[in-house]
């Protein structure tokens, strides 16, 4: 399974592509950060981000896109841009028919370090070790995106299948999805 | 000037298209609501919304898209979906090269009623009167979208031109927009 992890953001959007399956070694395929200029208006920043995510999906052809779930409790100044960036990531995936799964920061931390309250340094250290990298991925957003992909590989598969089954059932019951 | 006003939301996204200019009568071209099913996963809801906004832009060819600015202080349970929906509206507009302008709810209320603290009934009443409609637009999201478009026609033009000038200056200064 190939997973594209996305740590959404307008200023820095971390992306990491990992191949793997439960019980098998993981392989890092790609890691990077998409940036958009802070002095551009938000619609144009979102459009640049859309184009970058689109290019990433076309290049790496992931089976699943794993996106960090954004909470409104976080930094109030930046949360709107983060939420909008996550919406863009999701819609690009959906447009390509690729399933999207959201994971909370604590699910991601728990998956890679064993503790939902691990700090950024621990997450980066474990990501580096699990992917057998010779140096830690930087910046933190890039490491977080890889951690998201790993989290999905280890715990997300069952969730995705369950969700697809629930939706299929729901569509059968309601006839068609109305707008 | 033709303005597409969008009151973003996942469950109900109000849209209203108004033709007009400062000091001239306003004409309603279209009003409606896009809905997405609550039992569908969020990525697919955003994708349905994207397709609806895309179709609306292609049908009505607005000169500007005016979107309600989302604040994180609002209803915490729904604000993430609203922020993501607003991001989708903005990115579709940007993709078509249409300028996007955000207006706060109090700017919109002040523009159409004279008071930034007007209630929904007052806004609906003024929208009905200003557009010379025989009955009030429903639901409230649809009236809000029309109010956004009117707000933009009356106060947004100068802002859009200022913003374009600032960006053009900024691009000249920095050479190219780096990602």
mmCIF file of N, CA and C in Angstrom, chain A residues 7-97:
data_model
loop_
_atom_site.group_PDB
_atom_site.id
_atom_site.type_symbol
_atom_site.label_atom_id
_atom_site.label_comp_id
_atom_site.label_asym_id
_atom_site.label_seq_id
_atom_site.Cartn_x
_atom_site.Cartn_y
_atom_site.Cartn_z
ATOM 1 N N UNK A 7 0.368 16.939 5.925
ATOM 2 C CA UNK A 7 0.216 17.780 7.122
ATOM 3 C C UNK A 7 -0.161 19.166 6.600
ATOM 4 N N UNK A 8 -1.461 19.490 6.603
ATOM 5 C CA UNK A 8 -1.912 20.650 5.842
ATOM 6 C C UNK A 8 -1.465 21.983 6.428
ATOM 7 N N UNK A 9 -1.220 22.932 5.550
ATOM 8 C CA UNK A 9 -0.858 24.275 5.956
ATOM 9 C C UNK A 9 -0.734 25.147 4.732
ATOM 10 N N UNK A 10 -0.905 26.444 4.906
ATOM 11 C CA UNK A 10 -0.774 27.358 3.777
ATOM 12 C C UNK A 10 0.673 27.823 3.628
ATOM 13 N N UNK A 11 1.310 28.100 4.758
ATOM 14 C CA UNK A 11 2.696 28.567 4.727
ATOM 15 C C UNK A 11 3.634 27.395 4.424
ATOM 16 N N UNK A 12 3.417 26.297 5.116
ATOM 17 C CA UNK A 12 4.169 25.063 4.863
ATOM 18 C C UNK A 12 3.195 23.898 4.923
ATOM 19 N N UNK A 13 3.129 23.119 3.845
ATOM 20 C CA UNK A 13 2.285 21.926 3.815
ATOM 21 C C UNK A 13 3.218 20.732 3.637
ATOM 22 N N UNK A 14 3.335 19.923 4.694
ATOM 23 C CA UNK A 14 4.241 18.775 4.626
ATOM 24 C C UNK A 14 3.623 17.626 3.845
ATOM 25 N N UNK A 15 4.423 16.983 2.998
ATOM 26 C CA UNK A 15 3.950 15.814 2.260
ATOM 27 C C UNK A 15 4.977 14.686 2.370
ATOM 28 N N UNK A 16 4.485 13.469 2.562
ATOM 29 C CA UNK A 16 5.377 12.323 2.649
ATOM 30 C C UNK A 16 4.701 11.107 2.045
ATOM 31 N N UNK A 17 5.434 10.385 1.209
ATOM 32 C CA UNK A 17 4.876 9.191 0.570
ATOM 33 C C UNK A 17 5.628 7.973 1.103
ATOM 34 N N UNK A 18 4.867 7.006 1.612
ATOM 35 C CA UNK A 18 5.471 5.806 2.198
ATOM 36 C C UNK A 18 4.798 4.567 1.611
ATOM 37 N N UNK A 19 5.623 3.573 1.255
ATOM 38 C CA UNK A 19 5.114 2.265 0.834
ATOM 39 C C UNK A 19 5.233 1.298 2.002
ATOM 40 N N UNK A 20 4.254 0.428 2.183
ATOM 41 C CA UNK A 20 4.388 -0.567 3.244
ATOM 42 C C UNK A 20 3.082 -1.259 3.527
ATOM 43 N N UNK A 21 3.153 -2.229 4.444
ATOM 44 C CA UNK A 21 1.949 -2.889 4.935
ATOM 45 C C UNK A 21 2.248 -3.366 6.352
ATOM 46 N N UNK A 22 1.192 -3.756 7.062
ATOM 47 C CA UNK A 22 1.365 -4.155 8.462
ATOM 48 C C UNK A 22 2.337 -5.335 8.538
ATOM 49 N N UNK A 23 3.351 -5.212 9.410
ATOM 50 C CA UNK A 23 4.289 -6.314 9.622
ATOM 51 C C UNK A 23 5.420 -6.382 8.611
ATOM 52 N N UNK A 24 5.443 -5.471 7.656
ATOM 53 C CA UNK A 24 6.521 -5.446 6.661
ATOM 54 C C UNK A 24 7.316 -4.151 6.825
ATOM 55 N N UNK A 25 8.567 -4.130 6.358
ATOM 56 C CA UNK A 25 9.345 -2.879 6.465
ATOM 57 C C UNK A 25 8.716 -1.771 5.633
ATOM 58 N N UNK A 26 8.909 -0.555 6.097
ATOM 59 C CA UNK A 26 8.350 0.611 5.407
ATOM 60 C C UNK A 26 9.409 1.227 4.500
ATOM 61 N N UNK A 27 8.984 1.831 3.407
ATOM 62 C CA UNK A 27 9.927 2.490 2.496
ATOM 63 C C UNK A 27 9.465 3.913 2.213
ATOM 64 N N UNK A 28 10.364 4.863 2.434
ATOM 65 C CA UNK A 28 10.030 6.240 2.081
ATOM 66 C C UNK A 28 10.209 6.434 0.579
ATOM 67 N N UNK A 29 9.179 6.948 -0.073
ATOM 68 C CA UNK A 29 9.230 7.184 -1.523
ATOM 69 C C UNK A 29 9.537 8.655 -1.804
ATOM 70 N N UNK A 30 8.985 9.514 -0.957
ATOM 71 C CA UNK A 30 9.157 10.950 -1.194
ATOM 72 C C UNK A 30 8.874 11.709 0.089
ATOM 73 N N UNK A 31 9.569 12.826 0.252
ATOM 74 C CA UNK A 31 9.229 13.735 1.349
ATOM 75 C C UNK A 31 9.463 15.157 0.873
ATOM 76 N N UNK A 32 8.616 16.076 1.305
ATOM 77 C CA UNK A 32 8.789 17.450 0.857
ATOM 78 C C UNK A 32 7.839 18.390 1.556
ATOM 79 N N UNK A 33 7.948 19.644 1.203
ATOM 80 C CA UNK A 33 7.092 20.678 1.781
ATOM 81 C C UNK A 33 6.640 21.590 0.648
ATOM 82 N N UNK A 34 5.335 21.853 0.581
ATOM 83 C CA UNK A 34 4.827 22.847 -0.360
ATOM 84 C C UNK A 34 4.677 24.150 0.403
ATOM 85 N N UNK A 35 5.165 25.220 -0.165
ATOM 86 C CA UNK A 35 5.035 26.544 0.461
ATOM 87 C C UNK A 35 4.262 27.472 -0.461
ATOM 88 N N UNK A 36 3.502 28.382 0.133
ATOM 89 C CA UNK A 36 2.883 29.442 -0.678
ATOM 90 C C UNK A 36 3.226 30.778 -0.025
ATOM 91 N N UNK A 37 3.432 31.813 -0.867
ATOM 92 C CA UNK A 37 3.880 33.115 -0.335
ATOM 93 C C UNK A 37 2.800 33.795 0.506
ATOM 94 N N UNK A 38 3.192 34.264 1.683
ATOM 95 C CA UNK A 38 2.252 34.845 2.639
ATOM 96 C C UNK A 38 1.646 36.146 2.137
ATOM 97 N N UNK A 39 2.300 36.807 1.158
ATOM 98 C CA UNK A 39 1.764 38.091 0.693
ATOM 99 C C UNK A 39 0.787 37.941 -0.474
ATOM 100 N N UNK A 40 0.542 36.713 -0.883
ATOM 101 C CA UNK A 40 -0.433 36.475 -1.945
ATOM 102 C C UNK A 40 -1.818 36.346 -1.302
ATOM 103 N N UNK A 41 -2.881 36.651 -2.049
ATOM 104 C CA UNK A 41 -4.190 36.503 -1.410
ATOM 105 C C UNK A 41 -4.538 35.027 -1.260
ATOM 106 N N UNK A 42 -5.422 34.771 -0.296
ATOM 107 C CA UNK A 42 -5.636 33.395 0.143
ATOM 108 C C UNK A 42 -6.163 32.499 -0.969
ATOM 109 N N UNK A 43 -7.023 33.024 -1.834
ATOM 110 C CA UNK A 43 -7.564 32.207 -2.930
ATOM 111 C C UNK A 43 -6.432 31.728 -3.840
ATOM 112 N N UNK A 44 -5.473 32.624 -4.119
ATOM 113 C CA UNK A 44 -4.360 32.251 -4.993
ATOM 114 C C UNK A 44 -3.402 31.280 -4.295
ATOM 115 N N UNK A 45 -3.241 31.455 -2.960
ATOM 116 C CA UNK A 45 -2.404 30.502 -2.219
ATOM 117 C C UNK A 45 -3.038 29.108 -2.264
ATOM 118 N N UNK A 46 -4.346 29.049 -2.074
ATOM 119 C CA UNK A 46 -5.034 27.757 -2.112
ATOM 120 C C UNK A 46 -4.928 27.144 -3.512
ATOM 121 N N UNK A 47 -4.972 27.972 -4.522
ATOM 122 C CA UNK A 47 -4.852 27.463 -5.890
ATOM 123 C C UNK A 47 -3.454 26.904 -6.143
ATOM 124 N N UNK A 48 -2.417 27.611 -5.645
ATOM 125 C CA UNK A 48 -1.047 27.086 -5.792
ATOM 126 C C UNK A 48 -0.909 25.749 -5.068
ATOM 127 N N UNK A 49 -1.500 25.698 -3.863
ATOM 128 C CA UNK A 49 -1.428 24.455 -3.098
ATOM 129 C C UNK A 49 -2.146 23.334 -3.842
ATOM 130 N N UNK A 50 -3.306 23.650 -4.411
ATOM 131 C CA UNK A 50 -4.060 22.651 -5.175
ATOM 132 C C UNK A 50 -3.206 22.081 -6.308
ATOM 133 N N UNK A 51 -2.518 22.979 -7.019
ATOM 134 C CA UNK A 51 -1.698 22.522 -8.139
ATOM 135 C C UNK A 51 -0.540 21.637 -7.662
ATOM 136 N N UNK A 52 0.037 21.994 -6.502
ATOM 137 C CA UNK A 52 1.148 21.206 -5.964
ATOM 138 C C UNK A 52 0.666 19.817 -5.533
ATOM 139 N N UNK A 53 -0.489 19.769 -4.851
ATOM 140 C CA UNK A 53 -1.020 18.474 -4.392
ATOM 141 C C UNK A 53 -1.392 17.617 -5.603
ATOM 142 N N UNK A 54 -1.996 18.255 -6.593
ATOM 143 C CA UNK A 54 -2.368 17.551 -7.830
ATOM 144 C C UNK A 54 -1.124 16.921 -8.486
ATOM 145 N N UNK A 55 -0.064 17.705 -8.571
ATOM 146 C CA UNK A 55 1.171 17.199 -9.187
ATOM 147 C C UNK A 55 1.738 16.039 -8.371
ATOM 148 N N UNK A 56 1.668 16.173 -7.041
ATOM 149 C CA UNK A 56 2.186 15.110 -6.167
ATOM 150 C C UNK A 56 1.401 13.819 -6.334
ATOM 151 N N UNK A 57 0.086 13.934 -6.442
ATOM 152 C CA UNK A 57 -0.766 12.747 -6.606
ATOM 153 C C UNK A 57 -0.511 12.096 -7.960
ATOM 154 N N UNK A 58 -0.371 12.912 -8.991
ATOM 155 C CA UNK A 58 -0.116 12.359 -10.328
ATOM 156 C C UNK A 58 1.256 11.687 -10.383
ATOM 157 N N UNK A 59 2.222 12.260 -9.658
ATOM 158 C CA UNK A 59 3.576 11.687 -9.697
ATOM 159 C C UNK A 59 3.650 10.370 -8.913
ATOM 160 N N UNK A 60 3.021 10.350 -7.719
ATOM 161 C CA UNK A 60 3.236 9.204 -6.831
ATOM 162 C C UNK A 60 2.103 8.196 -6.817
ATOM 163 N N UNK A 61 0.935 8.560 -7.345
ATOM 164 C CA UNK A 61 -0.197 7.634 -7.456
ATOM 165 C C UNK A 61 -0.458 6.854 -6.174
ATOM 166 N N UNK A 62 -0.739 7.557 -5.071
ATOM 167 C CA UNK A 62 -0.975 6.841 -3.815
ATOM 168 C C UNK A 62 -2.303 6.063 -3.830
ATOM 169 N N UNK A 63 -2.371 4.988 -3.033
ATOM 170 C CA UNK A 63 -3.622 4.236 -2.881
ATOM 171 C C UNK A 63 -4.572 4.969 -1.940
ATOM 172 N N UNK A 64 -3.988 5.699 -0.997
ATOM 173 C CA UNK A 64 -4.760 6.401 0.022
ATOM 174 C C UNK A 64 -4.066 7.733 0.311
ATOM 175 N N UNK A 65 -4.860 8.745 0.637
ATOM 176 C CA UNK A 65 -4.297 9.999 1.126
ATOM 177 C C UNK A 65 -4.687 10.146 2.587
ATOM 178 N N UNK A 66 -3.701 10.299 3.457
ATOM 179 C CA UNK A 66 -3.952 10.460 4.895
ATOM 180 C C UNK A 66 -3.682 11.913 5.270
ATOM 181 N N UNK A 67 -4.699 12.570 5.832
ATOM 182 C CA UNK A 67 -4.597 13.998 6.137
ATOM 183 C C UNK A 67 -4.761 14.198 7.641
ATOM 184 N N UNK A 68 -3.968 15.112 8.202
ATOM 185 C CA UNK A 68 -4.125 15.389 9.622
ATOM 186 C C UNK A 68 -5.451 16.090 9.871
ATOM 187 N N UNK A 69 -6.186 15.590 10.851
ATOM 188 C CA UNK A 69 -7.470 16.201 11.203
ATOM 189 C C UNK A 69 -7.204 17.516 11.928
ATOM 190 N N UNK A 70 -7.835 18.575 11.466
ATOM 191 C CA UNK A 70 -7.602 19.898 12.049
ATOM 192 C C UNK A 70 -8.635 20.170 13.131
ATOM 193 N N UNK A 71 -8.163 20.649 14.265
ATOM 194 C CA UNK A 71 -9.070 21.002 15.354
ATOM 195 C C UNK A 71 -9.148 22.506 15.516
ATOM 196 N N UNK A 72 -10.332 22.989 15.847
ATOM 197 C CA UNK A 72 -10.483 24.436 15.983
ATOM 198 C C UNK A 72 -9.873 24.951 17.280
ATOM 199 N N UNK A 73 -9.558 24.046 18.198
ATOM 200 C CA UNK A 73 -8.954 24.504 19.451
ATOM 201 C C UNK A 73 -7.524 25.029 19.252
ATOM 202 N N UNK A 74 -6.884 24.562 18.178
ATOM 203 C CA UNK A 74 -5.492 24.967 17.937
ATOM 204 C C UNK A 74 -5.379 26.476 17.730
ATOM 205 N N UNK A 75 -4.175 26.905 17.486
ATOM 206 C CA UNK A 75 -3.863 28.306 17.211
ATOM 207 C C UNK A 75 -4.951 28.980 16.359
ATOM 208 N N UNK A 76 -5.682 29.892 16.975
ATOM 209 C CA UNK A 76 -6.834 30.505 16.319
ATOM 210 C C UNK A 76 -6.420 31.330 15.097
ATOM 211 N N UNK A 77 -5.218 31.894 15.141
ATOM 212 C CA UNK A 77 -4.787 32.759 14.040
ATOM 213 C C UNK A 77 -4.563 31.985 12.748
ATOM 214 N N UNK A 78 -4.093 30.754 12.853
ATOM 215 C CA UNK A 78 -3.730 30.022 11.642
ATOM 216 C C UNK A 78 -4.704 28.903 11.298
ATOM 217 N N UNK A 79 -5.657 28.602 12.192
ATOM 218 C CA UNK A 79 -6.453 27.391 12.002
ATOM 219 C C UNK A 79 -7.338 27.463 10.767
ATOM 220 N N UNK A 80 -7.810 28.661 10.398
ATOM 221 C CA UNK A 80 -8.667 28.759 9.221
ATOM 222 C C UNK A 80 -7.891 28.378 7.956
ATOM 223 N N UNK A 81 -6.677 28.905 7.829
ATOM 224 C CA UNK A 81 -5.850 28.562 6.668
ATOM 225 C C UNK A 81 -5.522 27.079 6.643
ATOM 226 N N UNK A 82 -5.273 26.514 7.823
ATOM 227 C CA UNK A 82 -4.961 25.086 7.906
ATOM 228 C C UNK A 82 -6.174 24.255 7.493
ATOM 229 N N UNK A 83 -7.352 24.656 7.964
ATOM 230 C CA UNK A 83 -8.576 23.932 7.604
ATOM 231 C C UNK A 83 -8.820 24.020 6.099
ATOM 232 N N UNK A 84 -8.626 25.207 5.537
ATOM 233 C CA UNK A 84 -8.840 25.372 4.100
ATOM 234 C C UNK A 84 -7.830 24.542 3.307
ATOM 235 N N UNK A 85 -6.578 24.534 3.765
ATOM 236 C CA UNK A 85 -5.553 23.737 3.087
ATOM 237 C C UNK A 85 -5.912 22.251 3.143
ATOM 238 N N UNK A 86 -6.432 21.792 4.282
ATOM 239 C CA UNK A 86 -6.807 20.376 4.387
ATOM 240 C C UNK A 86 -7.978 20.075 3.455
ATOM 241 N N UNK A 87 -8.890 21.021 3.312
ATOM 242 C CA UNK A 87 -10.015 20.837 2.384
ATOM 243 C C UNK A 87 -9.527 20.678 0.950
ATOM 244 N N UNK A 88 -8.534 21.479 0.583
ATOM 245 C CA UNK A 88 -7.973 21.392 -0.773
ATOM 246 C C UNK A 88 -7.334 20.021 -0.995
ATOM 247 N N UNK A 89 -6.544 19.577 -0.003
ATOM 248 C CA UNK A 89 -5.884 18.267 -0.127
ATOM 249 C C UNK A 89 -6.932 17.170 -0.315
ATOM 250 N N UNK A 90 -8.018 17.244 0.478
ATOM 251 C CA UNK A 90 -9.061 16.214 0.404
ATOM 252 C C UNK A 90 -9.763 16.222 -0.938
ATOM 253 N N UNK A 91 -10.060 17.416 -1.439
ATOM 254 C CA UNK A 91 -10.843 17.488 -2.664
ATOM 255 C C UNK A 91 -10.021 17.023 -3.871
ATOM 256 N N UNK A 92 -8.735 17.297 -3.850
ATOM 257 C CA UNK A 92 -7.903 16.829 -4.970
ATOM 258 C C UNK A 92 -7.866 15.296 -4.977
ATOM 259 N N UNK A 93 -7.723 14.717 -3.791
ATOM 260 C CA UNK A 93 -7.730 13.249 -3.702
ATOM 261 C C UNK A 93 -9.068 12.688 -4.181
ATOM 262 N N UNK A 94 -10.166 13.284 -3.692
ATOM 263 C CA UNK A 94 -11.498 12.781 -4.051
ATOM 264 C C UNK A 94 -11.726 12.877 -5.557
ATOM 265 N N UNK A 95 -11.227 13.945 -6.152
ATOM 266 C CA UNK A 95 -11.372 14.143 -7.588
ATOM 267 C C UNK A 95 -10.701 13.012 -8.373
ATOM 268 N N UNK A 96 -9.605 12.470 -7.797
ATOM 269 C CA UNK A 96 -8.899 11.370 -8.453
ATOM 270 C C UNK A 96 -9.418 10.009 -7.985
ATOM 271 N N UNK A 97 -10.506 10.013 -7.203
ATOM 272 C CA UNK A 97 -11.068 8.747 -6.735
ATOM 273 C C UNK A 97 -10.220 8.044 -5.697
#
